[in-house]
Coordinates of C-alpha atoms and ligand atoms in Angstrom, one line a residue:
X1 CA 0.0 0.0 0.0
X2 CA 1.3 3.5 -1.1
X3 CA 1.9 6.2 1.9
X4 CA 0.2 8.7 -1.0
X5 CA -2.4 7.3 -3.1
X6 CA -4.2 9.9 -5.9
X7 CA -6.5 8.5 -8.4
X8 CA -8.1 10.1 -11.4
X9 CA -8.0 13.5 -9.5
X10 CA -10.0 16.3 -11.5
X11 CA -10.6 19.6 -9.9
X12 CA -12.4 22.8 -11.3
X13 CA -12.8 26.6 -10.7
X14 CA -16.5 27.3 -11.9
X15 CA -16.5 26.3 -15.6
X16 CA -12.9 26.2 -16.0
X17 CA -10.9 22.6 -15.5
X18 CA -7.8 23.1 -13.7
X19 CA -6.7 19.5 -13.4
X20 CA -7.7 16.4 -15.4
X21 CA -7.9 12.7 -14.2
X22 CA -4.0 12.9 -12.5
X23 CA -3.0 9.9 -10.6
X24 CA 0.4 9.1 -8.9
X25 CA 1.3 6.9 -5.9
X26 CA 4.0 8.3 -3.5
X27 CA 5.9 6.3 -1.0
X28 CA 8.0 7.4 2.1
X29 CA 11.3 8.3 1.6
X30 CA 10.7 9.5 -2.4
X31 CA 10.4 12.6 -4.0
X32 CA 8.2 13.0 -6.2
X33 CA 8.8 16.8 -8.3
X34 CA 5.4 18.5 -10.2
X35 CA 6.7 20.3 -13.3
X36 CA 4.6 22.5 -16.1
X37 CA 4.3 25.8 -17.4
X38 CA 2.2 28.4 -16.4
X39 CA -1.5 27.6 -15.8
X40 CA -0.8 23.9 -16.1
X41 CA -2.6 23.5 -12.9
X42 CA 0.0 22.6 -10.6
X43 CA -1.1 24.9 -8.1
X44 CA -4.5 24.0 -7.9
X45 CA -3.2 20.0 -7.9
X46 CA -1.4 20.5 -4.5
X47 CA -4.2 22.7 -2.6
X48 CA -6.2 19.9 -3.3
X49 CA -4.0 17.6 -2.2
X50 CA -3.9 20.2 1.0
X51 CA -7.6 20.1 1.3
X52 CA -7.9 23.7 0.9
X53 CA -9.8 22.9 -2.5
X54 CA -12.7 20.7 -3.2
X55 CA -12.2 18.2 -6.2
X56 CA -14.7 18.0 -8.4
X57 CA -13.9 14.0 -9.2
X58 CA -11.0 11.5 -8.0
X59 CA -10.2 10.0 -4.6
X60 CA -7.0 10.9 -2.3
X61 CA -5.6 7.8 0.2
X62 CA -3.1 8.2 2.9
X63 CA -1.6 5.1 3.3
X64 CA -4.4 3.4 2.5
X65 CA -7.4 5.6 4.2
X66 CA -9.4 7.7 1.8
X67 CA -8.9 11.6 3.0
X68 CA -11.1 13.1 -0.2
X69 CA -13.3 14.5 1.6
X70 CA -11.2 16.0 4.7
X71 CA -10.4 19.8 5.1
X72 CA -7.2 21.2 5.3
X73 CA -6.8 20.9 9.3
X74 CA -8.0 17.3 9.3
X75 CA -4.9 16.4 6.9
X76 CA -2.5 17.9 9.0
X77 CA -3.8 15.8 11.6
X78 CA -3.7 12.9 9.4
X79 CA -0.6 13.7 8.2
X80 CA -0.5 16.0 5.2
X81 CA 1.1 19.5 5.4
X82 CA 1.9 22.2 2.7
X83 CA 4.6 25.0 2.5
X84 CA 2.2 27.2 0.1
X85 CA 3.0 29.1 -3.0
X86 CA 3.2 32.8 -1.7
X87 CA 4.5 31.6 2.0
X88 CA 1.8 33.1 4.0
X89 CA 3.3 33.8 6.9
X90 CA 1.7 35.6 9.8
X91 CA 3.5 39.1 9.1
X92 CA 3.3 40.7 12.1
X93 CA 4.4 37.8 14.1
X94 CA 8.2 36.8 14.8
X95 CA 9.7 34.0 13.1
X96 CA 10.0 32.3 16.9
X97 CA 5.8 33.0 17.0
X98 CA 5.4 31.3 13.2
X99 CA 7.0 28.7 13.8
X100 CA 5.4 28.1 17.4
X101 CA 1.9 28.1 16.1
X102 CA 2.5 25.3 13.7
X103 CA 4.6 23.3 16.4
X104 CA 1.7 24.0 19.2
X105 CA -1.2 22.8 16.0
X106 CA 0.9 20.1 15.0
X107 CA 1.3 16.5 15.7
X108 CA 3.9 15.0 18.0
X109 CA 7.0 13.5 16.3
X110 CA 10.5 13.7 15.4
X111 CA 10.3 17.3 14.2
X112 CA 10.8 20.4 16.7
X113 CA 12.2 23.6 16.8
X114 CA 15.7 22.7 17.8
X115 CA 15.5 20.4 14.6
X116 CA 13.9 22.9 12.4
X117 CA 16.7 25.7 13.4
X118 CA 19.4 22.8 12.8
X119 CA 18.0 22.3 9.1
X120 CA 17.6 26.1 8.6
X121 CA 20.4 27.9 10.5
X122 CA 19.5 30.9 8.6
X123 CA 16.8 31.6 11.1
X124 CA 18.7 31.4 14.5
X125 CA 19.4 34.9 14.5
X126 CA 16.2 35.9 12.8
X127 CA 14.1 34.4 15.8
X128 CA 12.8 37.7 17.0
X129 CA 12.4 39.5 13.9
X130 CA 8.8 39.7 12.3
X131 CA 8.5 37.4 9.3
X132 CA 7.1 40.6 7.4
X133 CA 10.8 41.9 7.5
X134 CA 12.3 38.8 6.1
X135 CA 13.3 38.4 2.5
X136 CA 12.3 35.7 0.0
X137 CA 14.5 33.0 1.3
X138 CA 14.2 33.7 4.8
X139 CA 10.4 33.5 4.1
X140 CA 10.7 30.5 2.5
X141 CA 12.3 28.7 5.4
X142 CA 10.0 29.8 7.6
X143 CA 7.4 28.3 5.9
X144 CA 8.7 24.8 5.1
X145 CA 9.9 24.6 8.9
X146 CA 6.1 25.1 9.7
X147 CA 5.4 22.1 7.4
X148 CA 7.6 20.5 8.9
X149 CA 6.8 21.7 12.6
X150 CA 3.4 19.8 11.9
X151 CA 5.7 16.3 11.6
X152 CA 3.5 15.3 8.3
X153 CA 4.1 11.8 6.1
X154 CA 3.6 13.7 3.6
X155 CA 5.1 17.4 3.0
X156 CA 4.0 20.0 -0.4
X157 CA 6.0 22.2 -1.1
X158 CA 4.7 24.8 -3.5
X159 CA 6.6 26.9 -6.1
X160 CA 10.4 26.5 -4.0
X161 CA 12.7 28.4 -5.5
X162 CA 9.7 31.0 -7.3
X163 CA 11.5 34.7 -6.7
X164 CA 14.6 33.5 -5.0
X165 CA 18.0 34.6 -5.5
X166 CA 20.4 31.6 -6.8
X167 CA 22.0 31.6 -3.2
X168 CA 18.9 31.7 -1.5
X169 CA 18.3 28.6 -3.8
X170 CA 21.0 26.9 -3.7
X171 CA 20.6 27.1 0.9
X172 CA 17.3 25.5 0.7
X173 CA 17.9 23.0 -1.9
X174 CA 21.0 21.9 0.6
X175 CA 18.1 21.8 3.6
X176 CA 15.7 19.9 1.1
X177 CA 18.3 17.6 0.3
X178 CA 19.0 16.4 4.5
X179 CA 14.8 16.2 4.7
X180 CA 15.2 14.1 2.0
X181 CA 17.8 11.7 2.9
X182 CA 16.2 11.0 6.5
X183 CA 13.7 8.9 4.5
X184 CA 11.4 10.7 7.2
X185 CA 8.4 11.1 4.7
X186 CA 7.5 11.5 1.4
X187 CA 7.9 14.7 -0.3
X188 CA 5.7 16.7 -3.2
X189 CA 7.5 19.5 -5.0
X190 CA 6.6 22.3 -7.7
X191 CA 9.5 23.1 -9.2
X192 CA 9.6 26.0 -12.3
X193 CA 13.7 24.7 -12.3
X194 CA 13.4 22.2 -14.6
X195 CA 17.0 21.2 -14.0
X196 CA 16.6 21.4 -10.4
X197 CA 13.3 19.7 -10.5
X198 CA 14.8 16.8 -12.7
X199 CA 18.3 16.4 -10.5
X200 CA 16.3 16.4 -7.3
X201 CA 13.2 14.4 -8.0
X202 CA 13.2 10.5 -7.6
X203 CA 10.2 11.0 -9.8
X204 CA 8.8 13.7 -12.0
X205 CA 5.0 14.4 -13.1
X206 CA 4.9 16.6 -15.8
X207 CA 1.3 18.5 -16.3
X208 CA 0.4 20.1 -19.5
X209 CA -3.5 21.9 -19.4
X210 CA -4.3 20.1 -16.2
X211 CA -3.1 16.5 -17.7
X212 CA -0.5 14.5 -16.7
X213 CA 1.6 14.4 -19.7
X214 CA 4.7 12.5 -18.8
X215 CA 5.5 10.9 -15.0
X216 CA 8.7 8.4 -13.6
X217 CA 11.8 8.9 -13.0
X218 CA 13.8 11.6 -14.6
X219 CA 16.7 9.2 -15.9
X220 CA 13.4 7.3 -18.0
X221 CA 13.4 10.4 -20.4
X222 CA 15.5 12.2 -23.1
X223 CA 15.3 16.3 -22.1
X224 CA 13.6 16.8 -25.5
X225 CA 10.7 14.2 -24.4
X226 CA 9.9 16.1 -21.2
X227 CA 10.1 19.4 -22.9
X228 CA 7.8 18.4 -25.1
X229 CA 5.5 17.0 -23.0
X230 CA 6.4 20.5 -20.9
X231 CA 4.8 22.1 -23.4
X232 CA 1.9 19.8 -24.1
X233 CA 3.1 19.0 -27.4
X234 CA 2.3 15.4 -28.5
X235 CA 4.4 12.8 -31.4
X236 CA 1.6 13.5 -33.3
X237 CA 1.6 17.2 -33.6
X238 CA 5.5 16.8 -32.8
X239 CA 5.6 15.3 -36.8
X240 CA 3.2 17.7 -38.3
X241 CA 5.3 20.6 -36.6
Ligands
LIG1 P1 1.4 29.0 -12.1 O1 2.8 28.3 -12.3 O2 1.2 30.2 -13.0 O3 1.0 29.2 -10.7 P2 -0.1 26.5 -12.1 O4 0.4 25.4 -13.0 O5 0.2 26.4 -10.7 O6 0.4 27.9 -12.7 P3 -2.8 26.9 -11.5 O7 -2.5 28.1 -10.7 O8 -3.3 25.7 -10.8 O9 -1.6 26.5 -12.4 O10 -3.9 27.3 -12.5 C1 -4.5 26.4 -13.4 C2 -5.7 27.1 -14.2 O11 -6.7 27.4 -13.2 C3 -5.3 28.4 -14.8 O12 -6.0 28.5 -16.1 C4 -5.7 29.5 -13.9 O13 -6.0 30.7 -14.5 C5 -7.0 28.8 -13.3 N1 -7.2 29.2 -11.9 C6 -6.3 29.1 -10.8 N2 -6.9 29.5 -9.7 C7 -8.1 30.0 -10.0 C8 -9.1 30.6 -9.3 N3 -9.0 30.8 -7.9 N4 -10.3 31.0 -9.9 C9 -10.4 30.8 -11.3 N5 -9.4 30.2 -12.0 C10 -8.3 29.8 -11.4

């Protein structure tokens, strides 16, 4: 049984479909990186996942136990937490107070703030400063160490590196790499990067108009095979191009 099981997931906004019949299993210890272009509907594919959207179609399992029709709270309880696109931090509120709140609404496990400070030094000395003040990348870390503050199975990361500076980047990708390699849970990632997305993933999905155009691991596919499907261009059309 998969710790993450999605099946024929399609979710809407009004008359608009945002994400079409996507499935994928996720186990712990993988990685599993969501790449497309703009409006692909990656976005509204991990706020579903989040519960903070309501799919129109499709079932979501955790490990086993359908969670379709829970809310965002219930998940974290049950074990599903997202780092969101836009960070949404509490801006008048220390980074100390952020990360407290997620740690005090969270469940009990290996993850606390002595651990979350050890993955993200950055924010020792940034513990009494309001997360409003705090650039991209400190923002960033704030957020994920909330996710992680909740001690999930499964972690969503939203849109990582989006409006970072390359050191910025590079800082998290080193903390994503030791969350990682503790085998602790399973982790779902937007990445715009595709090189990043395709040297970090164990797995990639890549979604073109709210499809799941291409998904496995990374070393399965030429580049010009997941740029096409990047691009939601099929053999077909590929021929008649
Ligand atoms: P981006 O990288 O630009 O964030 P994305 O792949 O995350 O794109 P989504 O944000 O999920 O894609 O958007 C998928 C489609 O759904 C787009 O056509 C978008 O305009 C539409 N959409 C997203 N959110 C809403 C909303 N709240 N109301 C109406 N349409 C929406």
């Amino acid at each position: 049984m998969s710790l993450l099981s999605v099946t024929d997931l399609t979710c809407r906004h009004g008359l608009l479909t945002a994400v079409r019949g996507i499935g994928f299993t996720l186990e712990r210890g993988e990685t599993l990186c969501i790449i497309g272009a703009n409006g692909a509907g990656k976005t509204t594919l991990m706020r579903t996942l989040a519960g903070a959207h309501v799919p129109a179609g499709g079932r979501i399992a955790l490990a086993g136990r359908d969670i379709t029709a829970e809310r965002a709270f219930e998940r974290v309880r049950s074990g599903i937490s997202m780092s969101p696109e836009g960070r949404r931090l509490f801006a008048d509120m220390t980074v100390a107070e952020n990360l407290r709140v997620a740690a005090e609404n969270g469940r009990a496990g290996g993850w606390d703030m002595d651990r979350v400070l050890g993955a993200f030094p950055q924010l020792q000395p940034l513990l009494d400063v309001p997360a409003g003040r705090l650039s991209g990348g400190q923002r960033q870390a704030v957020a994920i160490g909330r996710a992680l503050l909740s001690n999930p199975d499964v972690i969503l990361l939203d849109e990582v590196s989006l409006g970072l500076s390359p050191a910025a980047i590079e800082g998290l990708y080193q903390s994503l790499s030791a969350i990682r390699e503790s085998g602790e849970m399973g982790i779902v990632l937007v990445e715009q990067d595709l090189t990043r997305a395709l040297g970090f993933a164990d797995r990639v999905l890549c979604m073109a108009e709210g499809r799941s155009e291409l998904q496995g691991p990374p070393a399965d596919f030429t580049r010009a095979q997941i740029t096409a499907a990047y691009f939601g261009i099929h053999d077909d059309e590929a021929r008649h191009a």
